[in-house]
Coordinates of C-alpha atoms in Angstrom, one line a residue:
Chain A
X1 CA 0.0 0.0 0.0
X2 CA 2.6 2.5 0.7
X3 CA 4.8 1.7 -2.2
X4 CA 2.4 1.9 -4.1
X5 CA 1.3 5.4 -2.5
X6 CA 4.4 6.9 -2.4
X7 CA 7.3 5.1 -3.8
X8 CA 6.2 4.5 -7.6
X9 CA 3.4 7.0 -8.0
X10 CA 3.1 9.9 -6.2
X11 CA 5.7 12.1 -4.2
X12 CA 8.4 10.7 -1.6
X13 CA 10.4 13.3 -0.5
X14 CA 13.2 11.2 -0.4
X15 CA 13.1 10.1 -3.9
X16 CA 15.9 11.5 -5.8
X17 CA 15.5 10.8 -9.2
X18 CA 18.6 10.8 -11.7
X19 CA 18.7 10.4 -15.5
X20 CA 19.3 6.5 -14.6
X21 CA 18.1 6.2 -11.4
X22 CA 16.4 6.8 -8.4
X23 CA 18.1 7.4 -5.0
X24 CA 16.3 7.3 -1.4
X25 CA 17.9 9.6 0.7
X26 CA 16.8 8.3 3.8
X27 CA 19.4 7.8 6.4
X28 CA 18.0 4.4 7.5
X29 CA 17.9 2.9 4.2
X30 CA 20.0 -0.1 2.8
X31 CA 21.2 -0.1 -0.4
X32 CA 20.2 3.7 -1.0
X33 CA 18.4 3.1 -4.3
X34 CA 14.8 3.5 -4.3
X35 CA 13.0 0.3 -4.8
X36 CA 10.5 -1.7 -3.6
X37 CA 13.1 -4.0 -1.7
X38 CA 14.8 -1.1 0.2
X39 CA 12.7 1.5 1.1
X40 CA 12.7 1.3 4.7
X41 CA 9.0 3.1 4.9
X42 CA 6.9 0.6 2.5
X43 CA 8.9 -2.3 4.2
X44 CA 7.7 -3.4 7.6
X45 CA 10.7 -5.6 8.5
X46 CA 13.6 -3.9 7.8
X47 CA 17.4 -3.7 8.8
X48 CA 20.5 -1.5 8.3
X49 CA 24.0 -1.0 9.5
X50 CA 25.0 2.6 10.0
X51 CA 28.2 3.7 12.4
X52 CA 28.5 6.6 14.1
X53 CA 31.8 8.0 16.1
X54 CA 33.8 5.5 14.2
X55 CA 31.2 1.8 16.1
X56 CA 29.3 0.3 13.8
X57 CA 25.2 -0.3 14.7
X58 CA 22.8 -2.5 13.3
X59 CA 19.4 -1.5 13.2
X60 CA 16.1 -3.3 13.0
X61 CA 12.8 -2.6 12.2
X62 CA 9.8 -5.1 13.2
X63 CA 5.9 -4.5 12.4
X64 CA 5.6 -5.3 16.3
X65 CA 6.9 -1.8 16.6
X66 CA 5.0 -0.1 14.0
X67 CA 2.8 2.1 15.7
X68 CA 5.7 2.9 18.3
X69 CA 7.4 5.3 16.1
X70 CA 10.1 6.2 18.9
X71 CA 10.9 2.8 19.7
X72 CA 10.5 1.5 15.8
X73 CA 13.9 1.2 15.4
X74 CA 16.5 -1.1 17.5
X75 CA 19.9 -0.7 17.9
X76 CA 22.8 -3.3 18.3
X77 CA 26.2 -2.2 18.5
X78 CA 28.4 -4.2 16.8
X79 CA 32.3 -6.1 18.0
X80 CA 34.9 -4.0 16.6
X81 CA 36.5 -7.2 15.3
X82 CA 35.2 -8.1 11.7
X83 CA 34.1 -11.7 11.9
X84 CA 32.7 -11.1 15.1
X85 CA 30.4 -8.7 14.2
X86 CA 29.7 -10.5 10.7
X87 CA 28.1 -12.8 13.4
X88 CA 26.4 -11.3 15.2
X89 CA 24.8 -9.9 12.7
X90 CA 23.7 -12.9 11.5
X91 CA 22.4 -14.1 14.8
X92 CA 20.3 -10.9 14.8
X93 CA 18.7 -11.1 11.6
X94 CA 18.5 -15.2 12.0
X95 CA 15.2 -15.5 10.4
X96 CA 15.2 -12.8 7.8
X97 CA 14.7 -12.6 4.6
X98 CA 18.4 -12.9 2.6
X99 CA 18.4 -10.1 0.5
X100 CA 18.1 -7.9 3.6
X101 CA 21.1 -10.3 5.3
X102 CA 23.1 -9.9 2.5
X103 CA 22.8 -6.2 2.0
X104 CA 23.3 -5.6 5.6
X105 CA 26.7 -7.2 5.5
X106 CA 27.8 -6.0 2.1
X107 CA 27.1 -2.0 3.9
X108 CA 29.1 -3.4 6.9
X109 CA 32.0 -4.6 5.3
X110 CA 32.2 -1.5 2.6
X111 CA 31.6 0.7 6.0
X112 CA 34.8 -1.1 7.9
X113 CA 37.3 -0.6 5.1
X114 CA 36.3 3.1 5.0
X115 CA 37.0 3.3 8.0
X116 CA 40.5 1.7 8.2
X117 CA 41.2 4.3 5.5
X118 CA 40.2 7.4 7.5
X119 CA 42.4 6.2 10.3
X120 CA 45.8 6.1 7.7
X121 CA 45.1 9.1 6.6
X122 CA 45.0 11.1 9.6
X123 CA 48.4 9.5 10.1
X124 CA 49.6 11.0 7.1
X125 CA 50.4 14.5 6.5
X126 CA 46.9 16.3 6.0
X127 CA 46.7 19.4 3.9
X128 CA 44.8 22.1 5.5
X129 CA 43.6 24.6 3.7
X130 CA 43.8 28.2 4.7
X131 CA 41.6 30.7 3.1
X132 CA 43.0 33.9 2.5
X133 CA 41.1 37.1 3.3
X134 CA 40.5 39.6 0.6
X135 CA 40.4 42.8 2.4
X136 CA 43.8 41.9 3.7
X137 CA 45.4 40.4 0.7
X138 CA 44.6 44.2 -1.1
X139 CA 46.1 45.9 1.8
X140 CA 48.9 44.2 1.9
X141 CA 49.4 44.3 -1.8
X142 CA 48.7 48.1 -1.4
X143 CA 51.1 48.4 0.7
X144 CA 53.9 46.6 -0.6
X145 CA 53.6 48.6 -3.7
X146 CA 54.4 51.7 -1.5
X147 CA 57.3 50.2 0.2
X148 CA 58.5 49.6 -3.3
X149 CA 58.3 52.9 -4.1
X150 CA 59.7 54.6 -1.0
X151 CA 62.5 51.8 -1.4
X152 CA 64.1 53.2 -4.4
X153 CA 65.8 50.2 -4.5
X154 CA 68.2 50.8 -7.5
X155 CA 69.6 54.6 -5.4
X156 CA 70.5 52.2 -2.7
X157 CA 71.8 49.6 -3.9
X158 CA 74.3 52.1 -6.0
X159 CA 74.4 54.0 -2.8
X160 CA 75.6 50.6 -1.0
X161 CA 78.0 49.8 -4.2
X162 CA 79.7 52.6 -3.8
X163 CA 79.8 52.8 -0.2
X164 CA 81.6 49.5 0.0
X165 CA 83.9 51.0 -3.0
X166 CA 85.1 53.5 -0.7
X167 CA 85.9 51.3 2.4
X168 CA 88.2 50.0 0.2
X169 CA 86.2 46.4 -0.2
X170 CA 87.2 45.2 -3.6
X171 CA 90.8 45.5 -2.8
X172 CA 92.7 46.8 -5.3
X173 CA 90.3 45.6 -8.6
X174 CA 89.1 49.0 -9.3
X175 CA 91.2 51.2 -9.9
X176 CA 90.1 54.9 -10.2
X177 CA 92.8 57.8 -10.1
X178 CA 90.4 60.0 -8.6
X179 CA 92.9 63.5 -8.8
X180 CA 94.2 62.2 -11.9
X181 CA 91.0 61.2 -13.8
X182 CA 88.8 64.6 -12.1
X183 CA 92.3 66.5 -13.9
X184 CA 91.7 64.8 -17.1
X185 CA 88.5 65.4 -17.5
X186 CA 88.6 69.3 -16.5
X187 CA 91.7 70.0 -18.2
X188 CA 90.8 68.5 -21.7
X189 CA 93.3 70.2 -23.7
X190 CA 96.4 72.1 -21.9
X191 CA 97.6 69.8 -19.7
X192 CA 101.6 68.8 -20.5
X193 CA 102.2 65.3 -21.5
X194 CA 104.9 64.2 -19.7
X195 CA 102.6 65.3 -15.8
X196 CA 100.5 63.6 -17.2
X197 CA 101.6 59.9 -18.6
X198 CA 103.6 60.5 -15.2
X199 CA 100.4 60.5 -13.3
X200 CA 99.2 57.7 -15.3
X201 CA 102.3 55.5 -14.7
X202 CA 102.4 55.9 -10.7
X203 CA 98.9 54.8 -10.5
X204 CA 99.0 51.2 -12.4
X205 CA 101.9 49.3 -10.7
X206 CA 102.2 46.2 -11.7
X207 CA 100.1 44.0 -9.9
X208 CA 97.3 46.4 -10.5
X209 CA 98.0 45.4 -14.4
X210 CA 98.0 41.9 -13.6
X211 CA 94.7 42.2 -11.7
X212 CA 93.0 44.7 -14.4
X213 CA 94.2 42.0 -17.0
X214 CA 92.0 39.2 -14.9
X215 CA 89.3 41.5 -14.6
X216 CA 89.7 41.6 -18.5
X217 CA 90.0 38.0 -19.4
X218 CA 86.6 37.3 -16.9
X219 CA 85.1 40.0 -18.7
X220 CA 85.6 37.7 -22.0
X221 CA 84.0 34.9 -20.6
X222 CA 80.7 36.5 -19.8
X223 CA 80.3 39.6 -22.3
X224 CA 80.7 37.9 -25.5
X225 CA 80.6 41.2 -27.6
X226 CA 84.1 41.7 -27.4
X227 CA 85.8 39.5 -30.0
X228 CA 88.3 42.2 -30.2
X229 CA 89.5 42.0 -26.9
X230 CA 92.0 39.0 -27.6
X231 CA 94.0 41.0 -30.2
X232 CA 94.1 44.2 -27.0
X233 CA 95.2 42.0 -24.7
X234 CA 98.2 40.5 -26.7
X235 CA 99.0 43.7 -27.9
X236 CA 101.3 46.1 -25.6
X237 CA 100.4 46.6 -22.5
X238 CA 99.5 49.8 -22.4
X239 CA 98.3 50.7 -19.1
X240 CA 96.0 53.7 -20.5
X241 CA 94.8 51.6 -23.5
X242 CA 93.5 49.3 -20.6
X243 CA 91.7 52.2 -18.7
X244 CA 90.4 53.1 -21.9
X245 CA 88.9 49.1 -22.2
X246 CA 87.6 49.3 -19.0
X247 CA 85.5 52.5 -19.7
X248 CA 84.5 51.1 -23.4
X249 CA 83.2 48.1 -21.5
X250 CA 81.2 49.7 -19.3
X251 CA 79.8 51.7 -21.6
X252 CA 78.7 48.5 -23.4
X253 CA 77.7 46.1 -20.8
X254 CA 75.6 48.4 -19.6
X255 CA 72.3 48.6 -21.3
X256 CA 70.3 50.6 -18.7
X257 CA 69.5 53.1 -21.7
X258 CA 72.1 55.1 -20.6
X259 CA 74.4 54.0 -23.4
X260 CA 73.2 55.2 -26.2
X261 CA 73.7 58.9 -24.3
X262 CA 77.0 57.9 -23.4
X263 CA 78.2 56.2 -26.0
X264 CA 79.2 59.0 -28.3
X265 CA 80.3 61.0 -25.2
X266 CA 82.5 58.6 -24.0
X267 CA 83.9 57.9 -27.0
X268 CA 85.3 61.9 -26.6
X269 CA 87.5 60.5 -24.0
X270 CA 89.2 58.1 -25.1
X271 CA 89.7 59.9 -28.3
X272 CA 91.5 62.7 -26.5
X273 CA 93.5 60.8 -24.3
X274 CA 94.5 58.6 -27.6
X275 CA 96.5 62.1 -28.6
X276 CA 97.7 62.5 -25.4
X277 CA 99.7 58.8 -25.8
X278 CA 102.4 57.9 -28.4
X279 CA 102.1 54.7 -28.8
X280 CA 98.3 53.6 -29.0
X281 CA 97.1 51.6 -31.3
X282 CA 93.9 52.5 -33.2
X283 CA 91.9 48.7 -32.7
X284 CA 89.7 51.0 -29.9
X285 CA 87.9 52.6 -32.8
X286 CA 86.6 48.9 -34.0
X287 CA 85.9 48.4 -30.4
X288 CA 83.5 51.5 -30.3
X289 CA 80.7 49.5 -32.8
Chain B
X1 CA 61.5 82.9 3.1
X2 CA 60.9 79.9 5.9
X3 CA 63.4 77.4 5.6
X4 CA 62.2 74.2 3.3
X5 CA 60.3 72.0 6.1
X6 CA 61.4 68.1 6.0
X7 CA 58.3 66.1 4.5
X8 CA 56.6 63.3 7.1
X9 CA 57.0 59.8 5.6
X10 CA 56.5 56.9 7.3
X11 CA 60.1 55.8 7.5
X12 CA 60.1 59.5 9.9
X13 CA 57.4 58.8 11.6
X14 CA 57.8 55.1 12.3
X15 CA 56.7 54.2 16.0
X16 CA 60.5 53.9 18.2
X17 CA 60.5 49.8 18.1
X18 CA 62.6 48.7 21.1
X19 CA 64.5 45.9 20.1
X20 CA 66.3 47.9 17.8
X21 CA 69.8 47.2 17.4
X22 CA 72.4 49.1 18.0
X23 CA 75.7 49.0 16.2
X24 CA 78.0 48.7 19.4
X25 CA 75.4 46.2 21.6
X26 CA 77.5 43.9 24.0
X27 CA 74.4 42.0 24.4
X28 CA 73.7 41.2 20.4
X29 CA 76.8 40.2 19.7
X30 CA 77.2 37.6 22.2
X31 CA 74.4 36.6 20.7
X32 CA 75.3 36.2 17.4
X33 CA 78.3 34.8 18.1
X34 CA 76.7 31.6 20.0
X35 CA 73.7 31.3 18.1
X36 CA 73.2 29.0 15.1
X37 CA 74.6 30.8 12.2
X38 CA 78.1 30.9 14.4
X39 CA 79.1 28.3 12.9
X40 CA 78.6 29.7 9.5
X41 CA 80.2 33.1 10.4
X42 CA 83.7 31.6 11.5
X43 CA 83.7 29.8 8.5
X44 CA 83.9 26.6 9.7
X45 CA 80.4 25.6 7.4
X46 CA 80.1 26.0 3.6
X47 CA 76.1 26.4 2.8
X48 CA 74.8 24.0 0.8
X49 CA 71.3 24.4 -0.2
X50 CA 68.2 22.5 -0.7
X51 CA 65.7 24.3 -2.8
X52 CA 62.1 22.0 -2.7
X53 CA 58.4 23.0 -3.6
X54 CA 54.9 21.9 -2.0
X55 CA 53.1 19.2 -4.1
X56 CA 53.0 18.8 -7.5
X57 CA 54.7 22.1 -8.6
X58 CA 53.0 24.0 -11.6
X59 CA 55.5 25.1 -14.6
X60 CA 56.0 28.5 -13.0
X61 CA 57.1 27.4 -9.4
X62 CA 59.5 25.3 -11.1
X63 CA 61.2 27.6 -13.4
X64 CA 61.3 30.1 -10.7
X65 CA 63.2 27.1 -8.1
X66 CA 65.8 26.7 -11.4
X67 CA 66.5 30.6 -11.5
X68 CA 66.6 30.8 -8.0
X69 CA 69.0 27.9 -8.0
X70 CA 71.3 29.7 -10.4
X71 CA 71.3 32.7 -8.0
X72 CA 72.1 31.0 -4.9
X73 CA 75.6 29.4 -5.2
X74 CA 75.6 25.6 -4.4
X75 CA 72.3 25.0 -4.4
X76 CA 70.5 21.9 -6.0
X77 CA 66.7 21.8 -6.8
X78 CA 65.0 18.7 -5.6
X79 CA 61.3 17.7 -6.5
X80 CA 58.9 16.8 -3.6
X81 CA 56.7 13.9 -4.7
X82 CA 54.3 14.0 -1.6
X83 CA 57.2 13.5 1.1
X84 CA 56.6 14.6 4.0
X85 CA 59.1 17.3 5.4
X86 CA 59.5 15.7 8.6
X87 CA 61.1 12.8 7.5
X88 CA 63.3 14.8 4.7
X89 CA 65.4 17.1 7.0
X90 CA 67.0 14.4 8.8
X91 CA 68.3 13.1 5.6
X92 CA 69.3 16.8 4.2
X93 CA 71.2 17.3 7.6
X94 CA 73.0 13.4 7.0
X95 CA 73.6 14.7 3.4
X96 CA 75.5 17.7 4.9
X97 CA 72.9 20.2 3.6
X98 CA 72.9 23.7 5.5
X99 CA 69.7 25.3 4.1
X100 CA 66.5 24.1 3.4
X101 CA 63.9 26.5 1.0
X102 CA 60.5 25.0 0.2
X103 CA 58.4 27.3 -2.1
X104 CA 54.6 26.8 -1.5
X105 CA 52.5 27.1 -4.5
X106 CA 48.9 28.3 -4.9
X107 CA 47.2 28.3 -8.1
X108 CA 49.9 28.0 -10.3
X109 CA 51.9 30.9 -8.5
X110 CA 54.3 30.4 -5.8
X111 CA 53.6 32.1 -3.2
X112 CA 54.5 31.2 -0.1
X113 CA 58.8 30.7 1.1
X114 CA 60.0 28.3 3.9
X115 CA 63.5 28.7 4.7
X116 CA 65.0 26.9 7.8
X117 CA 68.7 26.0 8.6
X118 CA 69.1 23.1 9.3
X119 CA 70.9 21.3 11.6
X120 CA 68.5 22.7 13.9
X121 CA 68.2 26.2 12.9
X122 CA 65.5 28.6 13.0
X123 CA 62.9 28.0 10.5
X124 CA 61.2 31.3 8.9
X125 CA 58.2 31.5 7.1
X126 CA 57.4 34.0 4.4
X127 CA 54.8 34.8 2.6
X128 CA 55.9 35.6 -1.2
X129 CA 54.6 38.1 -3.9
X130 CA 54.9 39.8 -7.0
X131 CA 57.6 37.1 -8.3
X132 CA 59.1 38.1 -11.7
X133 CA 60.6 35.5 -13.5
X134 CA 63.7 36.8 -15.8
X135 CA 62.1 36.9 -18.5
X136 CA 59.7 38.8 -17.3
X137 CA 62.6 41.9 -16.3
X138 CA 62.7 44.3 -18.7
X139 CA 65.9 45.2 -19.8
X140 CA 67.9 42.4 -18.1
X141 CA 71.5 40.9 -18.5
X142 CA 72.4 37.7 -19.4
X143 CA 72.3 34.9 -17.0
X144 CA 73.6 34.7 -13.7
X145 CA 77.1 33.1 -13.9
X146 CA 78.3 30.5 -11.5
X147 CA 80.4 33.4 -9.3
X148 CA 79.9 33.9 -6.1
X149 CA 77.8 37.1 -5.5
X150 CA 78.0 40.1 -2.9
X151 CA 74.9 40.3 -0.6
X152 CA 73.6 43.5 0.4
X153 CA 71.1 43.3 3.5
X154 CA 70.0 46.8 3.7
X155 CA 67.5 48.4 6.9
X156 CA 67.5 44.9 9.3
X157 CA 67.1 47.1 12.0
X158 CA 65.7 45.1 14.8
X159 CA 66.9 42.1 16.8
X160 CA 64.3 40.3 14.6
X161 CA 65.4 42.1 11.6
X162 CA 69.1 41.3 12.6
X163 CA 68.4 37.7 13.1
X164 CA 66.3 37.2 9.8
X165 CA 69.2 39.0 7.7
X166 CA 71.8 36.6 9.0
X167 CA 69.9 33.9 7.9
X168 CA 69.9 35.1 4.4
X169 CA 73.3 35.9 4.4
X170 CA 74.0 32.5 5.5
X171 CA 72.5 31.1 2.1
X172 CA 75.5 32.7 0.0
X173 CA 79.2 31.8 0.8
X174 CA 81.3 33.9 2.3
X175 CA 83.5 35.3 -0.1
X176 CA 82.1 36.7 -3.0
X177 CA 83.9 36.7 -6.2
X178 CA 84.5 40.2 -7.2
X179 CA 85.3 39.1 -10.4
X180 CA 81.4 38.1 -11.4
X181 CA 80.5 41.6 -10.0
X182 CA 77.1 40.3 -8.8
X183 CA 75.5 41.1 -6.2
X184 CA 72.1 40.2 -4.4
X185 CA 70.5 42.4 -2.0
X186 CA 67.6 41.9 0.7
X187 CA 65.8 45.1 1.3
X188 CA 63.6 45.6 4.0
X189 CA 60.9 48.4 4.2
X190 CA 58.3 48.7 6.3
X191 CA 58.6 44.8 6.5
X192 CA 58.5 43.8 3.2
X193 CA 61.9 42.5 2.3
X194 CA 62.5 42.8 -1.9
X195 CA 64.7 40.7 -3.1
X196 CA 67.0 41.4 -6.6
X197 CA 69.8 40.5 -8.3
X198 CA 72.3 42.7 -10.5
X199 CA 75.2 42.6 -12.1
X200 CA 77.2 46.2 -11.1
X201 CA 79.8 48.0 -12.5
X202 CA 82.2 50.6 -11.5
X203 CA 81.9 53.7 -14.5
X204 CA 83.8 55.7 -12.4
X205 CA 85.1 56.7 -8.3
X206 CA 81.3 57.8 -8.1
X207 CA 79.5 56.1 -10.4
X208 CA 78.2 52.8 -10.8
X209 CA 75.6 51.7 -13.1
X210 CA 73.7 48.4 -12.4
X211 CA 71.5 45.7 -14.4
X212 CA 69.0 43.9 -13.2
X213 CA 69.5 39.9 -14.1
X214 CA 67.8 37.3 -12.1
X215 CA 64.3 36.4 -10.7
X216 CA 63.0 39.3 -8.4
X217 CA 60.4 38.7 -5.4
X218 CA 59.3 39.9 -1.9
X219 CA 59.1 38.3 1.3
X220 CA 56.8 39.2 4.0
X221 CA 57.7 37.5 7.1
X222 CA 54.7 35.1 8.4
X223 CA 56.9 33.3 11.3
X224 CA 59.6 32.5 12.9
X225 CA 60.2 29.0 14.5
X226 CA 63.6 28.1 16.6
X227 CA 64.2 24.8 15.6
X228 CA 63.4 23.6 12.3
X229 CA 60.3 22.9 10.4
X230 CA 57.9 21.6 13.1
X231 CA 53.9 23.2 12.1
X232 CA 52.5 21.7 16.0
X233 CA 55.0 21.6 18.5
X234 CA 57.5 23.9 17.3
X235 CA 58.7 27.2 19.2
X236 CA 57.6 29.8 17.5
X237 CA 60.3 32.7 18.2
X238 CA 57.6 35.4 16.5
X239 CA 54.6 34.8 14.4
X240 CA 52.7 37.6 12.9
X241 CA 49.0 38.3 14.6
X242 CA 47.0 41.0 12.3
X243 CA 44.9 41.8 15.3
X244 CA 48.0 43.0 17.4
X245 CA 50.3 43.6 14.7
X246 CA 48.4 45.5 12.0
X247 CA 46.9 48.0 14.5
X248 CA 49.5 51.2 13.4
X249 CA 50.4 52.2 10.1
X250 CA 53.9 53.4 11.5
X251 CA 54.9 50.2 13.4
X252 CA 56.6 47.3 11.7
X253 CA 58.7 44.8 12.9
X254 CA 61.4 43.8 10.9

């Protein structure tokens, strides 16, 4: 009568239907289709497993109890060891029909080994997902863009280059004249010779050549512009033609933009320290492309 | 005319934080000289770095853990396949590994920077943005070459501060190579800490122009743990809390 009422014909309200099937979404039911054999409301005798807290319970439904709807369903709680309990359900449902047997340990067993894997994972490592908050994800990108700007980051890095220049850091690697090179580049066209090839020649001792030719040859192995550089360094050391390297190369390995601005002006310098010296060759002006 | 007034920034106005450091403390150098990185500033340790994402890195995270590997001198870029970082750091510290770097992704985008030393060093945790790959830098140099670079850590002003900056300066060997004229700086302001890398040079006694190679990002410091990567029983030193922390615009902590 009530299958007939509610499951096929008219409404069930927990009748899912599907494109293939229909699902009973009631929490006692078996197999959680919706048929005729499993709905736990048109069937008077009834059983299902369900577990709850991680104990599995078995829980019966007789037509004794039917018009006791608080006492309609009993529970059992079932051994926590697997054949055990596989027995006792079958003690409790001695007399029932198989299908309903059958189901009841097919739920049980499928609800065991879900079990056993909930417990591994919580052994394992367990992602845990932390949402992030709008309002403060803008304000913090909001105000890391400020920091960046109030950071001027390339002024203090140079700031810091030059600092550590100063205190004398690098050693003897760099080697700027500073009296000699401000004089050169004020005094562009009167200055003697001789005071200042002099100059020149006090600055770069030796080692200092030795180091600037490293600097050089490392130089070569990263900026691979200068194919030139191999017939400079073989030619005569000339400590001024090696200045004049070093500024050409920084000039060229540094693309900032600035170059283009500098190139032509640097190229001034060299040029006019070129007449100052007797015996440099002109390979810098294939350099300058 | 009235003298030109200096303008109020926040770097002026900053709330007085009292763990700053001062140059000439007793105190923090003791300190530095028996805590963790000791070993690292006598030079008795060479870092050696592990550089690891979360899960199942996207494209992205991994190119960004190869360019960050070029950076960072002797570092080596291992995948993670779901092992669990508990039972990887006592095999980084029995492989002789100093550092440890995981990079947490998110959609794609890593975001997210755990750095801890490791034999039993303090574990930070950062929380990364605005990551440009190189390719992404306008107007960059080649690649990074294999020399040693110079580290800049610039406004580490607290004992925080002071502590987080000698563990980025423990990542890099000591002695740089002048020759490769690299250099990679940590800036902190207002407690985000930017990270670049250039490639300097000298134009003259007072100039210097620089290039920007490398990847760039930014680092806001989440926590700080003593010992290493432990998420429940670890010591936190410092972990950020938005409801104490976040109050002032002119307080910050780094």
């Amino acid at each position: 009568v009530v299958w007939s009422m509610l499951g096929n014909r008219q409404f069930c309200s927990y009748k899912m239907t599907t494109k293939t099937q229909n699902f009973c979404r009631n929490e006692y039911n078996l197999t959680g289709l919706c048929n005729r054999s499993s709905c736990p409301l048109a069937n008077s005798q009834y059983a299902t497993v369900r577990e709850e807290k991680g104990r599995c319970y078995l829980y019966m439904k007789t037509i004794e109890r039917a018009a006791f709807p608080r006492r309609l369903w009993e529970r059992v709680l079932l051994s926590k060891n697997y054949e055990k309990a596989l027995e006792e359900i079958d003690e409790n449902l001695i007399y029932w029909p198989r299908f309903i047997r059958h189901k009841c340990k097919q739920r049980f067993t499928k609800i065991t080994q879900y079990l056993i894997r909930i417990r591994k994972l919580t052994l394992k490592r367990q992602r845990k997902l932390v949402p992030l908050r709008r309002k403060i994800e803008r304000r913090e990108n909001r105000r890391e863009e400020k920091a960046l700007i109030a950071a001027q980051l390339d002024n203090a890095i140079e700031k810091e280059l030059l600092e550590r220049l100063k205190q004398d850091t690098y050693g003897d690697i760099y080697n700027f004249p500073i009296h000699a090179f401000d004089k050169a580049l004020q005094q562009q066209d009167a200055e003697s010779e001789s005071e200042s090839d002099a100059e020149r020649e006090e600055d770069d001792d030796d080692d200092e050549d030795v180091e600037k030719r490293e600097f050089v040859e490392a130089e070569d192995s990263e900026l691979s512009d200068f194919e030139d550089m191999d017939k400079l360094e073989t030619s005569s050391e000339e400590e001024q033609e090696e200045e004049e390297e070093v500024e050409k190369k920084a000039s060229q390995s540094k693309s900032k933009g600035k170059t283009p601005l500098k190139g032509p002006a640097r190229r001034k310098r060299p040029y006019i320290e070129i007449e100052y010296e007797e015996e440099t060759e002109p390979s810098t002006k294939t350099k300058a492309a | 005319a009235p003298p030109k007034a200096v303008p109020k920034t926040i770097e002026n106005q900053r709330v007085y934080d009292e763990t700053t450091v001062d140059p000439n403390d007793e105190e923090v150098a003791f300190d530095e000289a028996t805590d963790e990185f000791a070993p690292y500033f006598n030079r008795q340790t060479v870092p050696k770095i592990l550089i690891t994402t979360s899960d199942r890195p996207r494209g992205r995270t991994v190119r960004f853990c190869e360019q960050l590997a070029t950076v960072i001198p002797n570092s080596h870029v291992y995948y993670r396949r779901g092992l669990a970082l508990k039972r990887i750091i006592p095999q980084c510290i029995a492989r002789d590994f100093t550092d440890l770097i995981v990079i947490n992704e998110d959609r794609k985008i890593p975001n997210g920077l755990v750095l801890s030393h490791l034999p039993d060093g303090p574990t930070a945790h950062f929380r990364m943005s605005s990551v440009r790959l190189r390719k992404e830098i306008k107007r960059k140099g080649k690649e990074p070459t294999e020399h040693v670079p110079e580290v800049i850590l610039n406004n580490f002003t607290t004992r925080l501060g002071h502590s987080i900056g000698r563990m980025f300066a423990a990542l890099f060997p000591h002695d740089p190579q002048f020759i490769g004229r690299q250099v990679a700086t940590f800036h902190n302001q207002r407690d985000y800490i930017f990270f670049r890398f250039h490639r300097y040079i000298f134009k003259s006694e007072k100039k210097v122009g620089i290039q920007e190679l490398g990847p760039r990002f930014t680092l806001k410091l989440r926590s700080l743990q003593k010992g290493t990567f432990d998420s429940k029983f670890g010591e936190y030193e410092w972990i950020h809390k938005r409801r104490e922390m976040d109050t002032s615009r002119r307080k910050f902590h780094l």
